[in-house]
Structures are given as structure tokens and as C-alpha cells.
CSV table of C-alpha atoms in Angstrom, one decimal:
chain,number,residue,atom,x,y,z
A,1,UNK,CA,-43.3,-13.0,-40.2
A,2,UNK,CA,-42.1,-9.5,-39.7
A,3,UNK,CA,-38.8,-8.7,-40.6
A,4,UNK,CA,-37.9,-7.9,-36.9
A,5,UNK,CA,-38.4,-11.8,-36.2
A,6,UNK,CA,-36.5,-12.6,-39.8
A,7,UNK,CA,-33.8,-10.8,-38.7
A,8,UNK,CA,-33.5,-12.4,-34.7
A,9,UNK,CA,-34.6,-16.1,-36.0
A,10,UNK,CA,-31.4,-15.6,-38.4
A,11,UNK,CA,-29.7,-14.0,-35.6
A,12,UNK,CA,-30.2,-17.3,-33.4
A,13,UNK,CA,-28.8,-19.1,-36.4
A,14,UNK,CA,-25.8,-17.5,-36.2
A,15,UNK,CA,-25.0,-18.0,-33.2
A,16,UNK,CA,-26.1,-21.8,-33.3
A,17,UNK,CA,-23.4,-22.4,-35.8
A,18,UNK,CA,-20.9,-20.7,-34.5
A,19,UNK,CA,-21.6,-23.2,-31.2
A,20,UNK,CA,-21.3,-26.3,-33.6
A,21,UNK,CA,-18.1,-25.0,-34.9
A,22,UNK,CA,-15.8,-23.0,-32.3
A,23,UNK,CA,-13.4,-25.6,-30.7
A,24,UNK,CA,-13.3,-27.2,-27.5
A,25,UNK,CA,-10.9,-25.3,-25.8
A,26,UNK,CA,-13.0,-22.4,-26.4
A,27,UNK,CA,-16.1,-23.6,-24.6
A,28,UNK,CA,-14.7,-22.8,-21.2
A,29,UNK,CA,-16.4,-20.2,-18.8
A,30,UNK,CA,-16.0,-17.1,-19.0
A,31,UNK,CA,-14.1,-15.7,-15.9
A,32,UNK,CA,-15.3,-13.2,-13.4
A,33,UNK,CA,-12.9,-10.2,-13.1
A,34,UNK,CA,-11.8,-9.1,-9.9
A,35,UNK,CA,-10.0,-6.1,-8.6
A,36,UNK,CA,-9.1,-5.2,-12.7
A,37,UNK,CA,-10.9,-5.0,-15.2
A,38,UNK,CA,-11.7,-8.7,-17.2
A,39,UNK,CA,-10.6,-11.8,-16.2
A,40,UNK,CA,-11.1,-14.0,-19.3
A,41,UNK,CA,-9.1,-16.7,-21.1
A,42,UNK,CA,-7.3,-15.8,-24.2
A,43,UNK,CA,-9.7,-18.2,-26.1
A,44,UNK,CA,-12.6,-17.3,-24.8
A,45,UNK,CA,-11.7,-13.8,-25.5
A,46,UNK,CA,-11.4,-14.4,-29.2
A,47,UNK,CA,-14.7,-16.3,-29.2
A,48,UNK,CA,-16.9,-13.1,-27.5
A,49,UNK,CA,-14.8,-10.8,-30.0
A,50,UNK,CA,-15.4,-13.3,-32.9
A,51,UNK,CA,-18.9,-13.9,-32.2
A,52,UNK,CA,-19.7,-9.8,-31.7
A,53,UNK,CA,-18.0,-9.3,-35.3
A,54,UNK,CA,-20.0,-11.6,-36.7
A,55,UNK,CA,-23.6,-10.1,-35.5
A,56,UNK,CA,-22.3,-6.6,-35.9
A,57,UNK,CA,-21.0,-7.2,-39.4
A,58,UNK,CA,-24.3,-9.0,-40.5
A,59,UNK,CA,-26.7,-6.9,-38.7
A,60,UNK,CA,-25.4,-3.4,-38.4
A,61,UNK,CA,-24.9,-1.9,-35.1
A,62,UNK,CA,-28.2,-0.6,-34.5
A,63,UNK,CA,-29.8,-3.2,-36.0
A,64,UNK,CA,-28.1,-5.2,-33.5
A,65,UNK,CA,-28.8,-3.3,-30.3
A,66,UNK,CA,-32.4,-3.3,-31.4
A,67,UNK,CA,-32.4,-7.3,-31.3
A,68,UNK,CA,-30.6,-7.9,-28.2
A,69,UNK,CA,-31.1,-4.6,-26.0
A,70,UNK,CA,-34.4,-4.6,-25.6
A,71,UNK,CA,-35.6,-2.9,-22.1
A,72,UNK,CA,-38.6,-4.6,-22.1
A,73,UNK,CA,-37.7,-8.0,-22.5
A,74,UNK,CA,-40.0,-10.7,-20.4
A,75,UNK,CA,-38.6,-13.2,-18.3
A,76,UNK,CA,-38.1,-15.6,-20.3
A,77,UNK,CA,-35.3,-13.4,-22.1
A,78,UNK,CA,-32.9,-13.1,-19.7
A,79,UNK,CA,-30.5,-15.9,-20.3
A,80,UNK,CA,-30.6,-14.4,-24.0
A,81,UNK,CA,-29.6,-10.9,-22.3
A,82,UNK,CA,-26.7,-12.7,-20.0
A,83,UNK,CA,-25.1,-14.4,-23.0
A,84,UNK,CA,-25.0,-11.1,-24.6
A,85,UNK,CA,-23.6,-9.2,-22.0
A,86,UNK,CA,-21.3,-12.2,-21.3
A,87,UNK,CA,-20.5,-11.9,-25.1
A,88,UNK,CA,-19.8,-8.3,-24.8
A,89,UNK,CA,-17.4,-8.7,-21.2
A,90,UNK,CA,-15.3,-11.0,-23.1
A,91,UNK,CA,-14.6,-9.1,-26.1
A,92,UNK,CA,-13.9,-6.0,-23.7
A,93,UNK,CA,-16.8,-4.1,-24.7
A,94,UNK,CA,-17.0,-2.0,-21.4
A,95,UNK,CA,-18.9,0.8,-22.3
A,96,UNK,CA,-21.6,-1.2,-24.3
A,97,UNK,CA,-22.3,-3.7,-21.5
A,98,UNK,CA,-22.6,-0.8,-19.3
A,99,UNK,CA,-25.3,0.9,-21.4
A,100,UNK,CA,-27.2,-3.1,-22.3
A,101,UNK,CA,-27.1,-3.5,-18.3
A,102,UNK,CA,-28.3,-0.3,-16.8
A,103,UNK,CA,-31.4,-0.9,-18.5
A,104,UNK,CA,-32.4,-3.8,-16.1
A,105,UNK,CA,-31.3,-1.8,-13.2
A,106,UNK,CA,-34.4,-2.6,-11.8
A,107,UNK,CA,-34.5,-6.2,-11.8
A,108,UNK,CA,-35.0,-8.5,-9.7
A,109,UNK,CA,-32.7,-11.1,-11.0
A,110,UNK,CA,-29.8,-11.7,-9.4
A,111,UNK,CA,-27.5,-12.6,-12.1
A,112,UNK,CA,-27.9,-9.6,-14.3
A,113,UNK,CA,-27.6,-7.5,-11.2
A,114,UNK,CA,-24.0,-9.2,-9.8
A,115,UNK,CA,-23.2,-8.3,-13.9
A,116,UNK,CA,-24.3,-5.0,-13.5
A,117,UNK,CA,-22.4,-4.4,-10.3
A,118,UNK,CA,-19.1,-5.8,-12.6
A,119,UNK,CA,-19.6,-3.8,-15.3
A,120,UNK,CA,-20.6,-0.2,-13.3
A,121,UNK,CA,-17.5,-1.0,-11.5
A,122,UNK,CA,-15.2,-1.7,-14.7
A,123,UNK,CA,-16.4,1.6,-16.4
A,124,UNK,CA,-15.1,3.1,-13.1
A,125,UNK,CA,-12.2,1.8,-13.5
A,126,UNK,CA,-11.4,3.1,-17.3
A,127,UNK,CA,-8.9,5.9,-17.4
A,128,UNK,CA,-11.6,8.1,-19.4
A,129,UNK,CA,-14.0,7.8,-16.4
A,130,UNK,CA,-14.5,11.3,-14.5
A,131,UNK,CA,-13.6,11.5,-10.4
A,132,UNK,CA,-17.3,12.1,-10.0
A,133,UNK,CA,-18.5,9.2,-12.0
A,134,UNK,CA,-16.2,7.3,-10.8
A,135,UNK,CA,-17.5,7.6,-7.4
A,136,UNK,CA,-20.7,7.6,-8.3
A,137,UNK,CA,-20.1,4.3,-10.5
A,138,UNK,CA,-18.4,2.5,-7.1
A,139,UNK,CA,-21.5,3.6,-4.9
A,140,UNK,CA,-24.0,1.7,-7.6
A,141,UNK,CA,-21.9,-1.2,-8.2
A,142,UNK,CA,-21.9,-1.6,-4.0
A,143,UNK,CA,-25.8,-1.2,-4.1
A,144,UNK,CA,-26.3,-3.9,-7.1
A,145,UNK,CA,-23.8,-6.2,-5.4
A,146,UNK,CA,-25.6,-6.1,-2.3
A,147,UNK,CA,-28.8,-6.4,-4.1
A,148,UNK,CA,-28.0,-9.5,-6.0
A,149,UNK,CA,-26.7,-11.0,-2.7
A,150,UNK,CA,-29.9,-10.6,-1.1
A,151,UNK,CA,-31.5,-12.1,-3.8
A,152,UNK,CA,-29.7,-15.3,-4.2
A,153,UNK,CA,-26.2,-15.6,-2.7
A,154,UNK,CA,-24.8,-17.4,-5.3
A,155,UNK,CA,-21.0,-17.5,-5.3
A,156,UNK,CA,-20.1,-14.4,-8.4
A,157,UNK,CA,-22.8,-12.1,-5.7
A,158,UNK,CA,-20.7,-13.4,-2.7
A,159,UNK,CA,-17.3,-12.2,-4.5
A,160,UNK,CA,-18.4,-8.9,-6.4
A,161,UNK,CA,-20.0,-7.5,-2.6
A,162,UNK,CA,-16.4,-8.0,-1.3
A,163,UNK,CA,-14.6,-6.5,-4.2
A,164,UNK,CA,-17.5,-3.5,-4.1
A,165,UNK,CA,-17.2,-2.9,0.0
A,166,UNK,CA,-13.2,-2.8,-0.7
A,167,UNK,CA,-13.6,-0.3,-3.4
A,168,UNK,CA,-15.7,2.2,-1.2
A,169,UNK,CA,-13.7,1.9,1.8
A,170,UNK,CA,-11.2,3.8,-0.8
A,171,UNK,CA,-13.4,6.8,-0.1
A,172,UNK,CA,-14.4,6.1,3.6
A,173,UNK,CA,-11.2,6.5,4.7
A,174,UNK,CA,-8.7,4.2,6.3
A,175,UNK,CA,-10.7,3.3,9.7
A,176,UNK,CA,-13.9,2.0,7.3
A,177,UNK,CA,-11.4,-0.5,5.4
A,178,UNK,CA,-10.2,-2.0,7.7
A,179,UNK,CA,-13.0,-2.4,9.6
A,180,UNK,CA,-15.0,-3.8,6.2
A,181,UNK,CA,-11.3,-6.5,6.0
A,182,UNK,CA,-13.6,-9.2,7.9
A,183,UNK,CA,-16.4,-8.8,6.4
A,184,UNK,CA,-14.4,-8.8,3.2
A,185,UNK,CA,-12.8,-11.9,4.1
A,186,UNK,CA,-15.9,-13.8,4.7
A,187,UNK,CA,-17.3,-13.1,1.2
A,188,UNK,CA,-14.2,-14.4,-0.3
A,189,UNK,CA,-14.3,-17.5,1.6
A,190,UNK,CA,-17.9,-18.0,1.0
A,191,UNK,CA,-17.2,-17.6,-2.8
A,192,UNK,CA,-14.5,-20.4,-2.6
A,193,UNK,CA,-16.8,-22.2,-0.7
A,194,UNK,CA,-19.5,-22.3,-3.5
A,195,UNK,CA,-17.2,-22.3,-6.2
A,196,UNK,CA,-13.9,-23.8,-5.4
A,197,UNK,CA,-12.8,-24.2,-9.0
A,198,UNK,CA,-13.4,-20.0,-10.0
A,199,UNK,CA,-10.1,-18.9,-9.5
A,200,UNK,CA,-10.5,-15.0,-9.1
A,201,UNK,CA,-11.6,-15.9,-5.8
A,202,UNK,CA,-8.7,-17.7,-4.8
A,203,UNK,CA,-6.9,-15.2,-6.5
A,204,UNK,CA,-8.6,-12.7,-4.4
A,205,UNK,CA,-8.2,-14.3,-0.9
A,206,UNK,CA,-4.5,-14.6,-2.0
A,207,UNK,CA,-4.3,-10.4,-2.2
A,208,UNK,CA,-6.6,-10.0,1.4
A,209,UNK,CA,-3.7,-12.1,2.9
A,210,UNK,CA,-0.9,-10.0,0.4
A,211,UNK,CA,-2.2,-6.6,1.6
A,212,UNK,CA,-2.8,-7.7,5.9
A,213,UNK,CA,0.9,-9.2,5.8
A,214,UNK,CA,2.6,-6.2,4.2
A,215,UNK,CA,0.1,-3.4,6.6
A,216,UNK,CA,2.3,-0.5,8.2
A,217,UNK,CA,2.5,-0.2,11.4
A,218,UNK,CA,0.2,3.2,11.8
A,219,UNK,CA,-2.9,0.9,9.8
A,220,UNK,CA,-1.3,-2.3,12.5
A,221,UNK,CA,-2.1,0.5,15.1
A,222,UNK,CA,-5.9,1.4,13.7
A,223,UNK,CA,-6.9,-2.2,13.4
A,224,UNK,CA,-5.5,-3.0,17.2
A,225,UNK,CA,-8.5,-0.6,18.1
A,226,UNK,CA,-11.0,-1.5,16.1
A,227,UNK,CA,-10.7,-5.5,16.4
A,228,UNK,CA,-9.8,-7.1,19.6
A,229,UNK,CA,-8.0,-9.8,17.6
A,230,UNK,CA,-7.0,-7.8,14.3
A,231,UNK,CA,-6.9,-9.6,10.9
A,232,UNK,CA,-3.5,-10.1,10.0
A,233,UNK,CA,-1.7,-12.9,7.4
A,234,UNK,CA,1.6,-14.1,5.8
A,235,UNK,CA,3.1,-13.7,2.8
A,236,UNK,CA,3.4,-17.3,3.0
A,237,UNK,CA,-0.5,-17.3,2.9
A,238,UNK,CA,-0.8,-15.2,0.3
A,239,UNK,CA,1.6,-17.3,-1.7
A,240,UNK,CA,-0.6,-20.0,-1.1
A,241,UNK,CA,-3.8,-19.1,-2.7
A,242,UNK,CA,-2.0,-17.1,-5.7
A,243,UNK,CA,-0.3,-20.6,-6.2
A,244,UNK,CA,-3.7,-22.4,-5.9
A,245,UNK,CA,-5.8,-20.0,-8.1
A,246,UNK,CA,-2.8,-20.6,-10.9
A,247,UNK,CA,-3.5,-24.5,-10.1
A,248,UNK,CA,-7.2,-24.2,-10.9
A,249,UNK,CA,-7.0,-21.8,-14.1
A,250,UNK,CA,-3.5,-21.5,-15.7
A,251,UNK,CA,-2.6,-18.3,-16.8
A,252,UNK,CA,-5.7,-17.0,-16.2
A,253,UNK,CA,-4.8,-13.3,-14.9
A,254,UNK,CA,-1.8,-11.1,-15.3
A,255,UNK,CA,-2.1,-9.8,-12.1
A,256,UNK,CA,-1.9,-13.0,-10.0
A,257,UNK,CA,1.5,-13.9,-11.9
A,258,UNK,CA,2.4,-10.2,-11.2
A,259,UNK,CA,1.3,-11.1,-7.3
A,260,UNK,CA,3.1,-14.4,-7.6
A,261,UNK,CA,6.6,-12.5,-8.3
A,262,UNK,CA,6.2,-9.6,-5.8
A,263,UNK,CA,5.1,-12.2,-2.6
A,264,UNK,CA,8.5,-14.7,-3.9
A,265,UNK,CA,10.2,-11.4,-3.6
A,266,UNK,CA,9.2,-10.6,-0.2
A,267,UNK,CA,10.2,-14.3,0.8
A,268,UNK,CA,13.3,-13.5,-0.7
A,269,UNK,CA,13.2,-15.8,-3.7
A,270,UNK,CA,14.9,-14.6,-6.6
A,271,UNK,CA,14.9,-17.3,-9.1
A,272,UNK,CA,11.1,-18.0,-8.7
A,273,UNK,CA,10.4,-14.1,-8.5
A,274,UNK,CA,12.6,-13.8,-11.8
A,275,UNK,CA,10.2,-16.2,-12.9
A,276,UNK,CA,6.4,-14.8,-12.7
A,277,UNK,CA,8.0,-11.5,-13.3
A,278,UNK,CA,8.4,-12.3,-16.8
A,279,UNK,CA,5.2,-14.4,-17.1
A,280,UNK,CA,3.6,-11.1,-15.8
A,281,UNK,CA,5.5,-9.0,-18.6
A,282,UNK,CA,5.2,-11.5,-21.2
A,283,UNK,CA,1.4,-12.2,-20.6
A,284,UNK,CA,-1.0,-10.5,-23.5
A,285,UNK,CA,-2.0,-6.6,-22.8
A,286,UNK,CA,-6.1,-7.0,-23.1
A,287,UNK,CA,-7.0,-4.0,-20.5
A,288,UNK,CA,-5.8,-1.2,-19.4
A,289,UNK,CA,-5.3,-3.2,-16.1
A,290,UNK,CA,-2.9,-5.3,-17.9
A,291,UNK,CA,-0.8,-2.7,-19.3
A,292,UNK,CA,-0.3,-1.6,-15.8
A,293,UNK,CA,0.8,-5.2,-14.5
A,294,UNK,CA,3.4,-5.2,-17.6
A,295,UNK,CA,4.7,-2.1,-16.6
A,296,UNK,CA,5.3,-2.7,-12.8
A,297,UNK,CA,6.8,-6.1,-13.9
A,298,UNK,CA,9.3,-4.5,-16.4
A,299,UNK,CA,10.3,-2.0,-13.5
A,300,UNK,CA,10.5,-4.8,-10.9
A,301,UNK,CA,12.5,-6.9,-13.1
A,302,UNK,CA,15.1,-3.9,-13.7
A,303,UNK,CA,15.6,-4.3,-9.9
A,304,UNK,CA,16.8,-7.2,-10.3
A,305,UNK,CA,19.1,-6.5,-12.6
A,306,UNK,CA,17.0,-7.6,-15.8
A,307,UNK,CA,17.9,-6.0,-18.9
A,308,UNK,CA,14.8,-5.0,-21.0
């Protein structure tokens, strides 16, 4: 046996322990992020960032990529190549699942290419991403989304097309996003629909409804034209799904307690605003997404006459 296969068969061992042994509250799924960075549970965060030590410590990191990055891998490696790049989402390892992904930017198979679409559209997201790249990032995220979709419409391909059509309407201009907000909506749903228990869907319905109930009148004005029945909603709607998706994963995002405080403030709810206000700023920093939620909660909270 060449040391090559030494070296993956003791990888494999590895990681079989570490199944036998990690508790049970750690064996639950990894969340999809929506319009942030990450979604994952605490646990499961420690887990992929547990796990990745481990390899990385025993193997070395080239040693490592070597193993599991391989651009030629066959078929039957691909769930390998998803648990890794699930591995590396949930220990926050942005830029690396980037660079692991682009390699099968080619592929036909629809769940590395939803994954690909999340993690081109994470690094465009990081504060060290360029503008350009930025841009450029969003446009290829859009065209895996859409690609995965097309290839199985699974529920993560129905949700990351949405989130992808939103983010380049942020360079089409105001006209294209709103007339993308139906379209948008029915991806959403459709996710819900196929998975009713992932809650950065519902999580994500929750904000369509957030952003259509708070729209200024000169957008009110755009969509009157483009839609003879224009999408509109209700805070109370809103409130609604953030209050489901919290139902189905406790916890499981800072930016849906965030949304849960700022939609109690519109209905003019102190107490319970006062509330998910401080679970926002009192939920763990992870991202740089979530550093921004703890600051607009501290500065909301100050409005309301919160000492911090």
C-alpha cells in the first residue's frame, strides 16, 4: 500500500472515531446560511472546527489538501468532497471552501454546485473581498445557483437561486429588484415547501415580508408599474415566520433575533423588542455578519434607553 492510501485509510479512521465519540447534540445538520455569512449551531460549529484541527494537526496542511482536494476525484467521491466542504463551512473556513469548491465548477452535481454558489457568495461577502470580485463573485454564485436548480431542485437549490437573484438586483438597479421580489418569493416558498423544518428559509420569507412592509413610497410607486397587483406584506407577517423559524431551530441565527426585535419595534412592542435585542447582542460573534448584528442591536437598545 502506498503511503498516499496509508495516510487516507488513517484519515478515514479518524474521522470514524470522532463519529463514535462526538455527542448527540452535535449530530445535528448543518445549517444553510442565508443573506450572512454561516448559519450553523454553536455545536456543530465546534464539531467542523474540532474535526479540521484534528486532520490538519495529524496530517499537515498540504498533506491534507492533497487527500481531500483532489480535482479529479470520480463519482463515487463526492459525498467524501461534501462532508469536507461541509466540515470546512462549519468551522468558518471561507476562503478554503472557496478554493476546494471552484475546482468542481464544472460539475454536474447539484449539490456541490448549490455549495459552491454559498461559498462564491460568502467570500463576496468578507470585508477583504474587492468591489470587482465582489461583483464578479455574486454573478457566479447566480449562475451555480441556477445551475444546480436545473439539475435537481432540491430545496438548499430552490433557496440559494432566491438569495443569488436578490443579491444581483443590488447591481441592476431598483426596477430589476423588485421585479425579481416574485420570483424571489416563490423560491422561498418552494424551499419551505420541500423542507419545512430548515429554518433559514423561514427565516428568509420572514425578511421578503420585513423589507415589502417597510418599502417607501417612491419603490410603492415603481412596483405599482411594474405589477398590476404589487407584492406587498405586514410586519405582522414578517413577525410570523421570524417567530416560526426560531420555533423550528432555537437560536439558530443572530440576525433573525436581531429581525425579531426590530419588527416588535415597528408593532410598537417594547418589552418583547427589549427582549431579542439583547438575545441579538448577547448571541456568540462567529462572522463578520454577526459582529454587525451585535452592533445594530447595542445601538438599537441605546434607543431605548438601555445602558451598555
Amino acid at each position: 500500500m502506498t503511503q498516499t492510501a496509508k495516510n487516507r485509510n488513517r484519515m478515514h479512521q479518524i474521522l470514524y472515531h470522532w463519529a463514535l465519540r462526538k455527542p448527540a447534540a452535535e449530530e445535528r445538520a448543518l445549517n444553510v446560511r442565508s443573506h450572512g455569512v454561516r448559519l450553523v449551531s454553536s455545536n456543530t460549529s465546534n464539531l467542523g472546527r474540532g474535526l479540521t484541527a484534528t486532520l490538519l494537526a495529524y496530517f499537515g496542511f498540504e498533506l491534507y489538501s492533497n487527500l481531500t482536494q483532489s480535482p479529479a476525484a470520480c463519482d463515487s467521491d463526492k459525498d467524501d468532497i461534501i462532508e469536507q466542504a461541509d466540515y470546512l463551512y462549519g468551522s468558518g473556513e471561507t476562503i478554503k471552501l472557496y478554493q476546494l469548491l471552484i475546482q468542481y465548477k464544472d460539475s454536474e452535481n447539484a449539490e456541490l454546485l448549490w455549495r459552491l454558489a454559498r461559498a462564491s457568495r460568502d467570500l463576496a461577502q468578507l470585508s477583504s473581498t474587492s468591489a470587482d470580485n465582489k461583483k464578479k463573485l455574486i454573478y457566479e454564485a447566480l449562475a451555480y445557483a441556477k445551475k444546480s436548480l436545473d439539475k435537481e431542485p432540491n430545496f438548499a437549490a430552490h433557496k440559494w437561486y432566491a438569495i443569488c437573484i436578490s443579491d444581483v438586483g443590488d447591481y441592476e438597479g431598483t426596477k430589476a429588484k423588485i421585479a425579481n421580489a416574485y420570483v424571489i418569493k416563490e423560491h422561498f416558498q418552494k424551499a419551505i415547501e420541500l423542507n419545512p423544518k430548515d429554518a433559514t428559509s423561514i427565516h428568509l420569507m420572514g425578511l421578503w415580508c420585513f423589507t415589502f412592509a417597510e418599502m417607501p413610497w417612491y419603490q410603492q410607486k415603481i412596483a405599482s408599474m411594474l405589477f398590476a397587483t404589487p407584492p406587498t406584506s405586514t410586519y405582522e407577517e414578517a413577525l410570523a415566520y421570524f417567530i416560526k423559524a426560531e420555533e423550528v431551530d432555537p437560536n439558530f441565527y443572530s440576525k433573525n433575533l436581531l429581525m425579531l426585535g426590530k419588527t416588535y419595534l415597528k408593532l410598537k412592542s417594547q418589552k418583547m423588542a427589549l427582549l431579542w435585542l439583547t438575545k441579538a447582542k448577547d448571541h456568540p460573534a462567529y462572522t463578520e455578519e454577526d459582529k454587525q448584528v451585535q452592533k445594530e442591536a447595542v445601538e438599537l437598545l441605546k434607543t431605548l434607553g438601555v445602558k451598555i
